[in-house]
């Protein structure tokens, strides 16, 4: 009877100990730096350069990132949270970044609040409405490529301006659906960060 109780107590101790250390093992397998690498390995980002943000340890990495490339022109825009502060930057032709502190957290707060929707949202491509004979002049089309990183998850999305823009609304059969997406709203907030400067 005594041996049975000792074996039972020993198994319980091993189980509890295993449950305690399991999350630590899983966390070390998916550290933020490991997840960040594949998301942004083809680009040089500000936090990978030798010149770190003043006052921050070199090891500190962003925990929320929105990176956007606009074609044609290869414009590259970046919004990220480092510690408790937000930054935005545009890449210069020489490859350097002009980093500025973002006093407003509207875009970051939106991503945090709607992360589950942003992970799943997909913009439907432009589809010409049947029997639509409008010939009004439309603005130049652009291709947007996004990499969104939050909670150690990377999401990549691509769409064209005409998929979302009201200039094409009369011609686009998918326009109304695309307006319901959180991704569309996030795209507009990103525009607000960069186009209002």
Backbone as ProteinMPNN parsed JSONL, in Angstrom:
{"seq_chain_A": "XXXXXXXXXXXXXXXXXXXXXXXXXXXXXXXXXXXXXXXXXXXXXXXXXXXXXXXXXXXXXXXXXXXXXXXXXXXXXXXXXXXXXXXXXXXXXXXXXXXXXXXXXXXXXXXXXXXXXXXXXXXXXXXXXXXXXXXXXXXXXXXXXXXXXXXXXXXXXXXXXXXXXXXXXXXXXXXXXXXXXXXXXXXXXXXXXXXXX", "coords_chain_A": {"N_chain_A": [[0.829, -1.201, 0.0], [1.929, 1.24, 0.808], [3.983, 1.533, -1.106], [2.443, 1.778, -3.425], [1.222, 4.299, -2.995], [3.473, 5.965, -2.992], [4.406, 5.606, -5.621], [2.213, 6.67, -7.011], [2.266, 9.333, -6.105], [4.773, 10.072, -7.081], [4.35, 9.865, -9.884], [2.425, 11.892, -10.172], [3.929, 14.128, -9.425], [5.861, 14.176, -11.477], [4.176, 14.603, -13.683], [3.03, 17.154, -13.091], [5.358, 18.698, -12.996], [6.215, 18.381, -15.64], [4.09, 19.653, -16.999], [4.512, 22.216, -16.12], [7.011, 22.937, -17.252], [6.617, 22.539, -19.973], [5.307, 24.735, -21.453], [7.445, 26.565, -21.419], [9.37, 25.29, -22.952], [8.043, 25.151, -25.428], [7.791, 27.854, -25.948], [10.46, 28.636, -26.26], [11.041, 27.309, -28.595], [9.68, 28.714, -30.516], [10.643, 31.452, -30.643], [10.365, 35.061, -30.735], [12.338, 36.223, -32.418], [13.01, 34.111, -34.133], [10.609, 33.798, -35.51], [10.299, 36.307, -36.664], [12.416, 36.39, -38.511], [11.907, 34.743, -40.992], [9.792, 36.242, -42.0], [10.725, 38.75, -42.772], [13.147, 38.417, -44.023], [14.085, 39.018, -46.597], [14.351, 41.729, -46.69], [16.138, 44.579, -45.415], [15.725, 45.648, -42.256], [15.029, 48.339, -39.903], [15.547, 47.493, -37.227], [17.396, 45.522, -37.551], [19.749, 46.646, -38.213], [23.07, 47.84, -37.37], [23.023, 50.193, -36.011], [21.126, 50.879, -33.465], [17.89, 51.864, -32.132], [18.04, 54.786, -30.209], [18.585, 54.463, -26.783], [17.456, 51.949, -26.515], [17.851, 48.467, -25.93], [19.937, 46.328, -27.898], [18.846, 43.797, -28.366], [16.115, 44.097, -28.318], [13.155, 43.643, -30.066], [10.636, 44.447, -32.502], [7.182, 43.936, -31.672], [4.906, 44.198, -33.055], [4.214, 44.72, -36.376], [3.768, 46.404, -39.454], [4.353, 46.153, -42.745], [4.668, 47.585, -45.889], [4.73, 47.378, -49.401], [4.601, 49.247, -52.318], [3.689, 49.049, -55.656], [3.643, 50.342, -58.999], [7.033, 51.502, -58.547], [8.178, 50.692, -56.166], [7.876, 51.665, -53.511], [8.461, 51.632, -50.058], [7.062, 51.14, -46.933], [6.839, 51.344, -43.403], [5.525, 50.427, -40.293], [5.662, 50.143, -36.835], [5.828, 48.661, -33.512], [7.88, 49.235, -30.821], [8.922, 48.232, -27.827], [6.995, 50.209, -25.8], [6.372, 52.093, -27.618], [5.421, 53.565, -30.784], [6.533, 53.576, -34.175], [7.156, 54.972, -37.426], [8.262, 54.598, -40.785], [9.88, 55.362, -43.886], [11.505, 53.922, -46.669], [14.507, 55.13, -47.998], [15.914, 55.818, -51.307], [18.603, 54.972, -51.145], [18.506, 52.826, -49.477], [18.416, 53.243, -46.749], [16.467, 54.021, -43.776], [14.052, 56.485, -42.931], [13.294, 57.089, -39.899], [10.637, 57.837, -37.753], [9.051, 58.884, -34.764], [5.819, 57.797, -33.871], [3.25, 59.494, -32.57], [0.575, 58.822, -32.259], [-1.451, 55.968, -31.632], [-3.349, 54.75, -33.188], [-3.452, 53.028, -35.506], [-1.944, 50.798, -34.579], [-3.47, 50.062, -32.303], [-5.829, 49.34, -33.587], [-5.026, 47.066, -35.065], [-4.337, 45.305, -32.991], [-6.842, 45.031, -31.733], [-8.413, 43.891, -33.778], [-7.133, 41.602, -34.655], [-7.726, 38.841, -35.078], [-9.563, 38.902, -37.207], [-8.018, 40.191, -39.159], [-6.091, 38.3, -39.695], [-7.49, 36.494, -41.219], [-8.848, 37.841, -43.277], [-9.334, 38.356, -46.752], [-8.878, 40.159, -49.657], [-11.154, 40.391, -52.274], [-10.484, 39.979, -55.711], [-10.76, 42.551, -58.239], [-13.678, 42.523, -60.182], [-15.311, 42.866, -63.144], [-18.438, 44.405, -63.445], [-21.37, 43.062, -64.959], [-22.836, 44.275, -67.993], [-21.941, 46.895, -67.729], [-21.231, 49.964, -68.818], [-19.627, 52.14, -68.299], [-17.246, 54.66, -68.874], [-15.547, 56.321, -67.561], [-12.63, 58.165, -66.62], [-10.103, 56.53, -64.893], [-8.016, 56.516, -61.939], [-4.446, 55.809, -61.765], [-3.564, 52.391, -61.372], [-2.411, 50.612, -58.511], [-0.315, 48.179, -56.928], [-0.478, 46.63, -53.87], [1.496, 45.184, -51.417], [1.518, 43.495, -48.447], [3.06, 42.75, -45.297], [2.148, 41.597, -42.292], [2.748, 41.505, -38.912], [2.172, 40.069, -35.793], [1.771, 38.884, -32.48], [3.622, 36.788, -32.801], [3.003, 35.805, -35.327], [2.975, 35.803, -38.828], [1.41, 37.448, -41.494], [0.712, 37.588, -44.887], [-0.429, 39.669, -47.449], [-1.872, 40.634, -50.582], [-3.097, 42.999, -52.891], [-4.862, 44.997, -55.342], [-5.177, 48.505, -56.085], [-7.566, 49.082, -57.431], [-9.251, 47.123, -56.483], [-10.296, 48.032, -54.118], [-10.732, 50.803, -54.191], [-12.855, 53.662, -54.358], [-13.118, 54.923, -56.786], [-13.41, 52.988, -58.699], [-15.725, 51.781, -57.997], [-18.273, 51.668, -59.277], [-17.794, 49.941, -61.363], [-16.842, 47.624, -60.268], [-17.641, 44.484, -59.189], [-16.99, 43.31, -56.785], [-16.615, 45.28, -54.97], [-18.339, 46.186, -52.797], [-18.298, 43.991, -50.992], [-15.537, 43.99, -50.346], [-15.353, 46.338, -48.918], [-16.264, 45.702, -46.423], [-14.271, 44.479, -45.031], [-11.845, 44.156, -42.413], [-9.227, 44.366, -43.127], [-9.288, 46.19, -45.239], [-9.971, 48.496, -43.848], [-7.716, 48.703, -42.187], [-5.795, 49.177, -44.142], [-6.541, 51.744, -44.986], [-6.027, 53.154, -42.631], [-3.269, 52.856, -42.559], [-2.621, 54.332, -44.832], [-3.378, 56.841, -43.803], [-1.358, 57.28, -41.905], [0.91, 57.602, -43.514], [0.251, 59.236, -45.765], [-0.699, 61.59, -44.748], [1.395, 63.067, -43.876]], "CA_chain_A": [[0.0, 0.0, 0.0], [2.832, 2.385, 0.894], [4.659, 1.62, -2.398], [1.44, 2.272, -4.365], [1.06, 5.743, -2.762], [4.704, 6.629, -3.418], [4.384, 5.605, -7.093], [1.176, 7.612, -7.441], [2.787, 10.666, -5.802], [5.869, 10.302, -8.004], [3.764, 10.135, -11.201], [1.782, 13.199, -10.098], [5.0, 15.124, -9.408], [6.433, 14.219, -12.825], [3.17, 15.213, -14.554], [2.942, 18.58, -12.775], [6.621, 19.293, -13.424], [6.174, 18.412, -17.103], [3.151, 20.69, -17.411], [5.113, 23.51, -15.811], [8.106, 23.237, -18.162], [6.198, 22.41, -21.364], [5.162, 26.032, -22.126], [8.749, 27.19, -21.591], [9.988, 24.621, -24.093], [7.357, 25.585, -26.644], [8.103, 29.255, -26.176], [11.813, 28.754, -26.774], [11.061, 26.805, -29.956], [9.111, 29.733, -31.401], [10.969, 32.766, -30.109], [10.008, 36.117, -31.677], [13.382, 36.423, -33.425], [12.894, 33.043, -35.118], [9.424, 34.057, -36.325], [10.56, 37.526, -37.435], [13.375, 36.142, -39.582], [11.358, 34.4, -42.295], [8.851, 37.261, -42.468], [11.377, 39.951, -43.297], [14.537, 38.104, -44.359], [14.515, 39.591, -47.872], [14.512, 43.175, -46.537], [16.901, 45.064, -44.27], [14.821, 46.439, -41.43], [15.759, 49.206, -38.968], [15.981, 46.81, -36.012], [18.488, 44.589, -37.854], [20.971, 47.397, -38.475], [23.96, 47.961, -36.204], [22.639, 51.397, -35.277], [19.815, 50.61, -32.856], [17.194, 53.043, -31.623], [18.674, 55.338, -29.033], [17.942, 54.133, -25.514], [16.923, 50.592, -26.501], [18.826, 47.384, -26.021], [20.001, 45.775, -29.249], [18.035, 42.589, -28.479], [14.698, 44.428, -28.38], [12.59, 43.515, -31.407], [9.229, 44.857, -32.547], [6.197, 42.869, -31.463], [3.818, 44.485, -33.994], [4.822, 45.316, -37.567], [3.055, 46.442, -40.731], [5.292, 46.524, -43.796], [3.919, 47.684, -47.144], [5.444, 47.722, -50.629], [3.661, 49.74, -53.326], [4.204, 48.969, -57.02], [5.033, 50.514, -59.393], [7.83, 52.459, -57.796], [8.839, 50.014, -55.052], [7.826, 52.435, -52.269], [8.407, 50.745, -48.899], [6.614, 51.85, -45.74], [6.93, 50.486, -42.238], [4.918, 50.91, -39.046], [5.95, 49.088, -35.864], [5.857, 48.976, -32.084], [9.114, 48.826, -30.165], [8.621, 48.537, -26.428], [5.653, 50.774, -25.678], [6.279, 53.213, -28.545], [5.198, 53.273, -32.195], [7.386, 54.276, -35.119], [6.856, 54.755, -38.835], [9.455, 54.893, -41.574], [9.882, 55.104, -45.32], [12.861, 53.61, -47.103], [15.115, 56.021, -48.997], [16.499, 55.076, -52.436], [19.898, 54.369, -50.789], [18.269, 51.67, -48.61], [18.259, 53.637, -45.345], [15.103, 54.321, -43.341], [13.84, 57.713, -42.163], [12.443, 56.633, -38.797], [10.023, 58.891, -36.938], [8.165, 58.39, -33.711], [4.402, 58.022, -34.158], [2.611, 59.781, -31.289], [-0.754, 58.216, -32.191], [-1.41, 54.501, -31.703], [-4.611, 54.326, -33.787], [-3.239, 51.855, -36.353], [-1.545, 49.689, -33.708], [-4.627, 49.649, -31.493], [-6.766, 48.672, -34.498], [-4.486, 45.729, -35.359], [-4.478, 44.488, -31.772], [-8.266, 44.767, -31.495], [-9.031, 43.116, -34.866], [-6.128, 40.671, -35.162], [-8.298, 37.578, -35.579], [-10.142, 39.175, -38.535], [-6.94, 40.537, -40.086], [-5.401, 37.064, -40.086], [-8.321, 35.732, -42.146], [-9.405, 38.653, -44.362], [-8.741, 38.336, -48.093], [-9.547, 41.065, -50.591], [-11.556, 39.739, -53.523], [-9.989, 40.753, -56.85], [-11.684, 43.312, -59.07], [-14.446, 41.761, -61.173], [-16.127, 43.822, -63.879], [-19.884, 44.163, -63.415], [-21.963, 42.825, -66.278], [-23.613, 45.38, -68.567], [-21.474, 48.182, -67.235], [-20.616, 50.659, -69.949], [-19.009, 53.395, -67.872], [-15.918, 54.857, -69.449], [-14.91, 57.437, -66.877], [-11.185, 57.981, -66.458], [-9.761, 55.991, -63.569], [-6.631, 56.805, -61.554], [-3.477, 54.727, -61.974], [-3.704, 51.268, -60.443], [-1.221, 50.253, -57.751], [-0.318, 46.869, -56.266], [-0.037, 46.712, -52.482], [1.92, 43.938, -50.784], [1.645, 43.701, -47.001], [3.451, 41.737, -44.325], [1.655, 42.047, -40.983], [3.297, 40.619, -37.878], [1.696, 40.311, -34.43], [1.655, 37.644, -31.698], [4.516, 35.789, -33.417], [2.384, 35.271, -36.544], [3.122, 36.644, -40.016], [0.344, 37.346, -42.49], [1.045, 38.301, -46.11], [-1.601, 39.954, -48.276], [-1.652, 41.456, -51.768], [-4.293, 43.41, -53.624], [-4.68, 46.179, -56.196], [-5.954, 49.683, -55.702], [-8.918, 49.034, -58.001], [-10.075, 46.186, -55.699], [-10.86, 48.736, -52.956], [-10.907, 52.242, -54.378], [-14.204, 54.091, -54.751], [-13.09, 55.343, -58.197], [-13.812, 51.839, -59.503], [-16.887, 51.157, -57.344], [-19.369, 51.403, -60.225], [-17.398, 48.866, -62.279], [-16.312, 46.482, -59.522], [-18.665, 43.647, -58.554], [-16.54, 42.889, -55.443], [-16.341, 46.487, -54.181], [-19.109, 46.231, -51.541], [-17.738, 42.986, -50.088], [-14.213, 44.408, -49.873], [-15.493, 47.436, -47.952], [-16.622, 45.154, -45.108], [-13.095, 43.824, -44.45], [-10.963, 44.887, -41.495], [-8.009, 44.615, -43.891], [-9.521, 47.438, -45.971], [-9.889, 49.584, -42.865], [-6.316, 48.813, -41.793], [-5.116, 49.799, -45.292], [-6.836, 53.192, -44.926], [-5.287, 53.704, -41.488], [-1.869, 52.925, -43.004], [-2.571, 55.528, -45.683], [-3.428, 58.026, -42.936], [-0.049, 57.449, -41.271], [1.937, 58.021, -44.476], [-0.16, 60.259, -46.715], [-1.037, 62.843, -44.071], [2.631, 63.71, -43.416]], "C_chain_A": [[0.87, 1.259, 0.0], [3.541, 2.621, -0.444], [3.704, 2.182, -3.464], [1.276, 3.785, -4.233], [2.303, 6.507, -3.233], [4.754, 6.695, -4.946], [3.379, 6.611, -7.64], [1.652, 9.055, -7.234], [3.916, 11.029, -6.769], [5.349, 10.624, -9.41], [3.106, 11.515, -11.242], [2.827, 14.309, -10.138], [5.611, 15.283, -10.796], [5.459, 14.904, -13.788], [3.096, 16.717, -14.336], [4.2, 19.298, -13.239], [6.654, 19.415, -14.951], [5.248, 19.489, -17.62], [3.714, 22.086, -17.168], [6.169, 23.891, -16.848], [7.731, 23.153, -19.638], [6.018, 23.766, -22.049], [6.506, 26.722, -22.355], [9.48, 26.589, -22.785], [9.359, 25.051, -25.399], [7.693, 27.024, -26.977], [9.502, 29.401, -26.766], [11.913, 28.231, -28.203], [10.559, 27.842, -30.95], [9.386, 31.122, -30.859], [10.643, 33.821, -31.16], [11.056, 36.323, -32.761], [13.319, 35.36, -34.508], [11.71, 33.29, -36.044], [9.643, 35.282, -37.203], [11.426, 37.255, -38.655], [12.729, 35.792, -40.91], [10.422, 35.466, -42.861], [9.543, 38.376, -43.228], [12.796, 39.694, -43.789], [14.999, 38.716, -45.683], [14.71, 41.102, -47.809], [15.4, 43.479, -45.34], [15.988, 45.999, -43.499], [15.622, 47.268, -40.42], [16.287, 48.466, -37.747], [17.068, 45.774, -36.28], [19.795, 45.319, -38.121], [21.789, 47.518, -37.202], [23.625, 49.189, -35.376], [21.228, 51.192, -34.757], [19.165, 51.925, -32.454], [17.873, 53.505, -30.344], [17.883, 54.957, -27.787], [17.369, 52.734, -25.445], [18.047, 49.583, -26.586], [18.778, 46.811, -27.429], [19.083, 44.575, -29.432], [16.547, 42.894, -28.65], [14.219, 44.395, -29.827], [11.132, 43.958, -31.373], [8.305, 43.665, -32.31], [4.957, 43.085, -32.323], [4.44, 45.228, -35.175], [3.815, 45.298, -38.717], [4.056, 46.97, -41.751], [4.54, 46.492, -45.121], [4.862, 48.082, -48.277], [4.396, 48.097, -51.665], [4.351, 49.718, -54.687], [3.228, 49.682, -57.955], [5.733, 51.532, -58.49], [8.584, 51.862, -56.626], [8.923, 50.88, -53.788], [7.665, 51.458, -51.107], [8.118, 51.564, -47.646], [6.51, 50.861, -44.584], [6.317, 51.184, -41.033], [5.153, 49.803, -38.026], [5.96, 49.616, -34.439], [7.133, 48.385, -31.501], [8.982, 49.226, -28.701], [7.19, 49.025, -26.341], [5.419, 51.897, -26.687], [6.1, 52.733, -29.979], [6.102, 54.149, -33.05], [6.85, 54.048, -36.532], [8.072, 55.204, -39.627], [9.181, 54.614, -43.045], [11.329, 54.861, -45.725], [13.293, 54.61, -48.18], [15.674, 55.187, -50.153], [17.843, 54.412, -52.105], [19.758, 53.174, -49.84], [18.103, 52.007, -47.146], [16.797, 53.975, -45.054], [15.073, 55.679, -42.658], [12.81, 57.405, -41.064], [11.941, 57.84, -38.006], [9.122, 58.245, -35.907], [6.734, 58.749, -34.071], [3.688, 58.258, -32.832], [1.234, 59.124, -31.132], [-0.652, 56.708, -32.38], [-2.648, 53.937, -32.401], [-4.454, 53.059, -34.628], [-2.865, 50.634, -35.512], [-2.692, 49.157, -32.874], [-5.643, 48.888, -32.346], [-6.303, 47.238, -34.792], [-4.656, 44.809, -34.165], [-5.935, 44.081, -31.564], [-8.863, 43.808, -32.526], [-8.088, 42.067, -35.455], [-6.746, 39.392, -35.735], [-8.927, 37.771, -36.962], [-9.042, 39.453, -39.552], [-6.169, 39.3, -40.555], [-6.16, 36.326, -41.175], [-8.795, 36.515, -43.367], [-8.603, 38.515, -45.653], [-9.554, 39.256, -48.99], [-9.896, 40.277, -51.848], [-11.073, 40.6, -54.687], [-11.117, 41.452, -57.601], [-12.36, 42.388, -60.08], [-15.418, 42.736, -61.828], [-17.603, 43.428, -63.802], [-20.385, 43.944, -64.831], [-22.78, 44.037, -66.69], [-23.205, 46.738, -68.009], [-20.693, 48.86, -68.346], [-19.978, 51.978, -69.544], [-17.605, 53.484, -68.445], [-15.221, 56.044, -68.797], [-13.434, 57.122, -66.645], [-10.861, 57.575, -65.017], [-8.322, 56.361, -63.231], [-5.744, 55.582, -61.791], [-3.685, 53.633, -60.92], [-2.36, 50.992, -59.775], [-1.412, 48.857, -57.18], [0.274, 47.057, -54.886], [0.318, 45.321, -51.979], [2.19, 44.235, -49.316], [2.266, 42.486, -46.333], [3.038, 42.308, -42.976], [2.116, 41.024, -39.961], [2.756, 41.041, -36.508], [1.515, 38.954, -33.757], [2.431, 36.481, -32.322], [3.912, 35.113, -34.648], [2.578, 36.297, -37.66], [1.966, 36.382, -40.972], [0.782, 38.169, -43.694], [-0.213, 38.454, -46.954], [-1.19, 40.828, -49.455], [-2.997, 41.789, -52.405], [-3.957, 44.646, -54.446], [-5.565, 47.313, -55.703], [-7.394, 49.577, -56.196], [-9.823, 48.032, -57.287], [-10.834, 46.904, -54.591], [-11.336, 50.155, -53.229], [-12.299, 52.591, -54.895], [-14.257, 54.568, -56.203], [-13.556, 54.228, -59.124], [-15.103, 51.198, -58.979], [-18.003, 50.799, -58.326], [-19.075, 50.227, -61.148], [-17.095, 47.554, -61.562], [-17.42, 45.714, -58.792], [-18.271, 43.226, -57.136], [-16.332, 44.079, -54.495], [-17.056, 46.467, -52.821], [-18.58, 45.207, -50.542], [-16.411, 43.471, -49.496], [-14.289, 45.542, -48.854], [-15.821, 46.933, -46.546], [-15.413, 44.572, -44.368], [-12.331, 44.736, -43.5], [-9.646, 45.207, -42.192], [-8.123, 45.92, -44.687], [-9.392, 48.628, -45.031], [-8.443, 49.787, -42.406], [-5.507, 49.508, -42.891], [-5.342, 51.317, -45.277], [-6.106, 53.859, -43.763], [-3.793, 53.818, -41.821], [-1.675, 54.121, -43.928], [-2.552, 56.794, -44.843], [-2.082, 58.308, -42.296], [0.929, 58.065, -42.266], [1.519, 59.143, -45.404], [-0.474, 61.592, -46.061], [0.209, 63.585, -43.612], [3.109, 64.741, -44.408]], "O_chain_A": [[0.586, 2.221, -0.715], [3.688, 3.765, -0.875], [4.119, 2.975, -4.309], [1.199, 4.486, -5.242], [2.181, 7.586, -3.813], [5.108, 7.733, -5.505], [3.656, 7.316, -8.61], [1.456, 9.901, -8.106], [4.001, 12.17, -7.224], [5.846, 11.545, -10.058], [3.219, 12.226, -12.24], [2.631, 15.321, -10.81], [5.852, 16.405, -11.242], [5.882, 15.703, -14.623], [3.098, 17.48, -15.302], [4.121, 20.384, -13.812], [7.076, 20.441, -15.485], [5.581, 20.175, -18.586], [3.428, 23.021, -17.916], [6.222, 25.043, -17.279], [8.473, 23.657, -20.48], [6.536, 23.943, -23.151], [6.69, 27.391, -23.371], [10.134, 27.306, -23.542], [10.065, 25.291, -26.378], [7.862, 27.377, -28.144], [9.708, 30.204, -27.676], [12.785, 28.668, -28.954], [10.976, 27.842, -32.108], [8.453, 31.894, -30.637], [10.641, 33.519, -32.353], [10.703, 36.575, -33.913], [13.547, 35.66, -35.68], [11.798, 33.019, -37.241], [9.222, 35.299, -38.36], [11.196, 37.829, -39.72], [12.979, 36.489, -41.894], [10.278, 35.577, -44.078], [9.012, 38.888, -44.213], [13.572, 40.635, -43.957], [16.199, 38.915, -45.871], [15.186, 41.7, -48.774], [15.414, 42.729, -44.364], [15.533, 47.016, -44.023], [16.767, 46.934, -40.115], [17.377, 48.781, -37.27], [17.611, 45.201, -35.336], [20.842, 44.684, -38.243], [21.278, 47.327, -36.099], [23.907, 49.23, -34.179], [20.255, 51.313, -35.501], [19.815, 52.971, -32.439], [18.236, 52.689, -29.497], [16.662, 55.109, -27.744], [16.836, 52.352, -24.403], [19.066, 49.819, -27.235], [17.731, 46.803, -28.075], [18.585, 44.347, -30.534], [15.792, 42.025, -29.087], [14.803, 45.035, -30.701], [10.471, 43.856, -30.34], [8.61, 42.537, -32.698], [4.053, 42.25, -32.323], [5.111, 46.243, -34.993], [3.105, 44.314, -38.925], [4.545, 48.094, -41.633], [3.866, 45.514, -45.444], [5.679, 48.993, -48.138], [3.425, 47.369, -51.872], [5.432, 50.279, -54.864], [2.027, 49.616, -57.694], [5.096, 52.306, -57.775], [9.54, 52.466, -56.138], [9.925, 50.836, -53.075], [6.828, 50.557, -51.165], [8.811, 52.532, -47.334], [6.142, 49.7, -44.767], [6.556, 52.366, -40.787], [4.876, 48.639, -38.312], [6.081, 50.815, -34.188], [7.425, 47.2, -31.665], [8.936, 50.412, -28.374], [6.268, 48.327, -26.764], [4.396, 52.579, -26.63], [6.557, 51.652, -30.351], [6.398, 55.294, -32.709], [6.174, 53.054, -36.797], [8.82, 56.081, -39.194], [8.371, 53.757, -43.399], [12.252, 55.491, -45.211], [12.56, 54.895, -49.127], [15.885, 53.984, -50.001], [18.192, 53.4, -52.713], [20.757, 52.575, -49.442], [17.69, 51.152, -46.363], [15.999, 54.186, -45.968], [15.974, 55.997, -41.882], [11.603, 57.462, -41.298], [12.706, 58.734, -37.642], [8.516, 57.2, -36.146], [6.458, 59.862, -34.519], [3.531, 57.325, -32.044], [0.778, 58.895, -30.012], [0.14, 56.229, -33.192], [-2.967, 52.762, -32.224], [-5.235, 52.119, -34.482], [-3.414, 49.552, -35.717], [-2.869, 47.945, -32.751], [-6.244, 47.915, -31.89], [-7.109, 46.308, -34.769], [-5.073, 43.66, -34.315], [-6.226, 42.925, -31.256], [-9.727, 42.999, -32.187], [-8.227, 41.688, -36.618], [-6.312, 38.92, -36.786], [-8.827, 36.881, -37.806], [-9.127, 38.996, -40.692], [-5.66, 39.263, -41.675], [-5.557, 35.608, -41.973], [-9.112, 35.914, -44.393], [-7.373, 38.552, -45.65], [-10.777, 39.139, -49.068], [-9.051, 39.585, -52.416], [-11.234, 41.82, -54.659], [-12.264, 41.005, -57.598], [-11.708, 41.582, -60.743], [-16.244, 43.353, -61.155], [-17.969, 42.281, -64.057], [-19.894, 44.553, -65.781], [-23.344, 44.737, -65.849], [-24.043, 47.624, -67.84], [-19.633, 48.39, -68.759], [-19.809, 52.857, -70.389], [-16.873, 52.494, -68.49], [-14.391, 56.699, -69.428], [-13.047, 55.963, -66.495], [-11.302, 58.213, -64.061], [-7.494, 56.505, -64.13], [-6.234, 54.47, -61.991], [-3.943, 53.911, -59.749], [-1.306, 51.123, -60.398], [-2.54, 48.41, -56.973], [1.381, 47.575, -54.736], [-0.475, 44.388, -52.105], [2.987, 45.111, -48.983], [2.036, 41.347, -46.739], [3.514, 43.367, -42.566], [1.901, 39.824, -40.127], [2.863, 42.202, -36.112], [1.142, 37.982, -34.414], [1.955, 35.346, -32.362], [4.267, 33.981, -34.974], [2.374, 37.495, -37.465], [1.597, 35.235, -41.222], [1.18, 39.323, -43.542], [-0.966, 37.5, -47.15], [-0.283, 41.652, -49.347], [-3.907, 40.961, -52.447], [-2.906, 45.261, -54.269], [-6.556, 47.104, -55.004], [-8.331, 49.935, -55.481], [-11.041, 48.079, -57.461], [-11.895, 46.446, -54.166], [-12.247, 50.646, -52.563], [-12.847, 51.903, -55.756], [-15.336, 54.612, -56.793], [-14.045, 54.499, -60.221], [-15.519, 50.159, -59.492], [-18.61, 49.734, -58.211], [-19.995, 49.588, -61.658], [-17.093, 46.492, -62.184], [-18.055, 46.247, -57.882], [-19.136, 42.823, -56.359], [-15.92, 43.896, -53.349], [-16.421, 46.712, -51.796], [-18.428, 45.523, -49.362], [-16.192, 43.372, -48.289], [-13.395, 45.691, -48.021], [-15.666, 47.676, -45.577], [-15.526, 44.211, -43.196], [-12.188, 45.933, -43.748], [-9.014, 46.216, -41.881], [-7.151, 46.667, -44.793], [-8.782, 49.641, -45.373], [-7.997, 50.924, -42.255], [-4.637, 50.33, -42.601], [-4.412, 52.082, -45.533], [-5.625, 54.986, -43.887], [-3.134, 54.772, -41.407], [-0.682, 54.84, -43.82], [-1.797, 57.721, -45.135], [-1.701, 59.471, -42.157], [1.697, 58.956, -41.904], [2.365, 59.944, -45.802], [-0.513, 62.62, -46.738], [0.087, 64.65, -43.005], [4.136, 65.382, -44.186]]}, "name": "protein", "num_of_chains": 1, "seq": "XXXXXXXXXXXXXXXXXXXXXXXXXXXXXXXXXXXXXXXXXXXXXXXXXXXXXXXXXXXXXXXXXXXXXXXXXXXXXXXXXXXXXXXXXXXXXXXXXXXXXXXXXXXXXXXXXXXXXXXXXXXXXXXXXXXXXXXXXXXXXXXXXXXXXXXXXXXXXXXXXXXXXXXXXXXXXXXXXXXXXXXXXXXXXXXXXXXXX"}
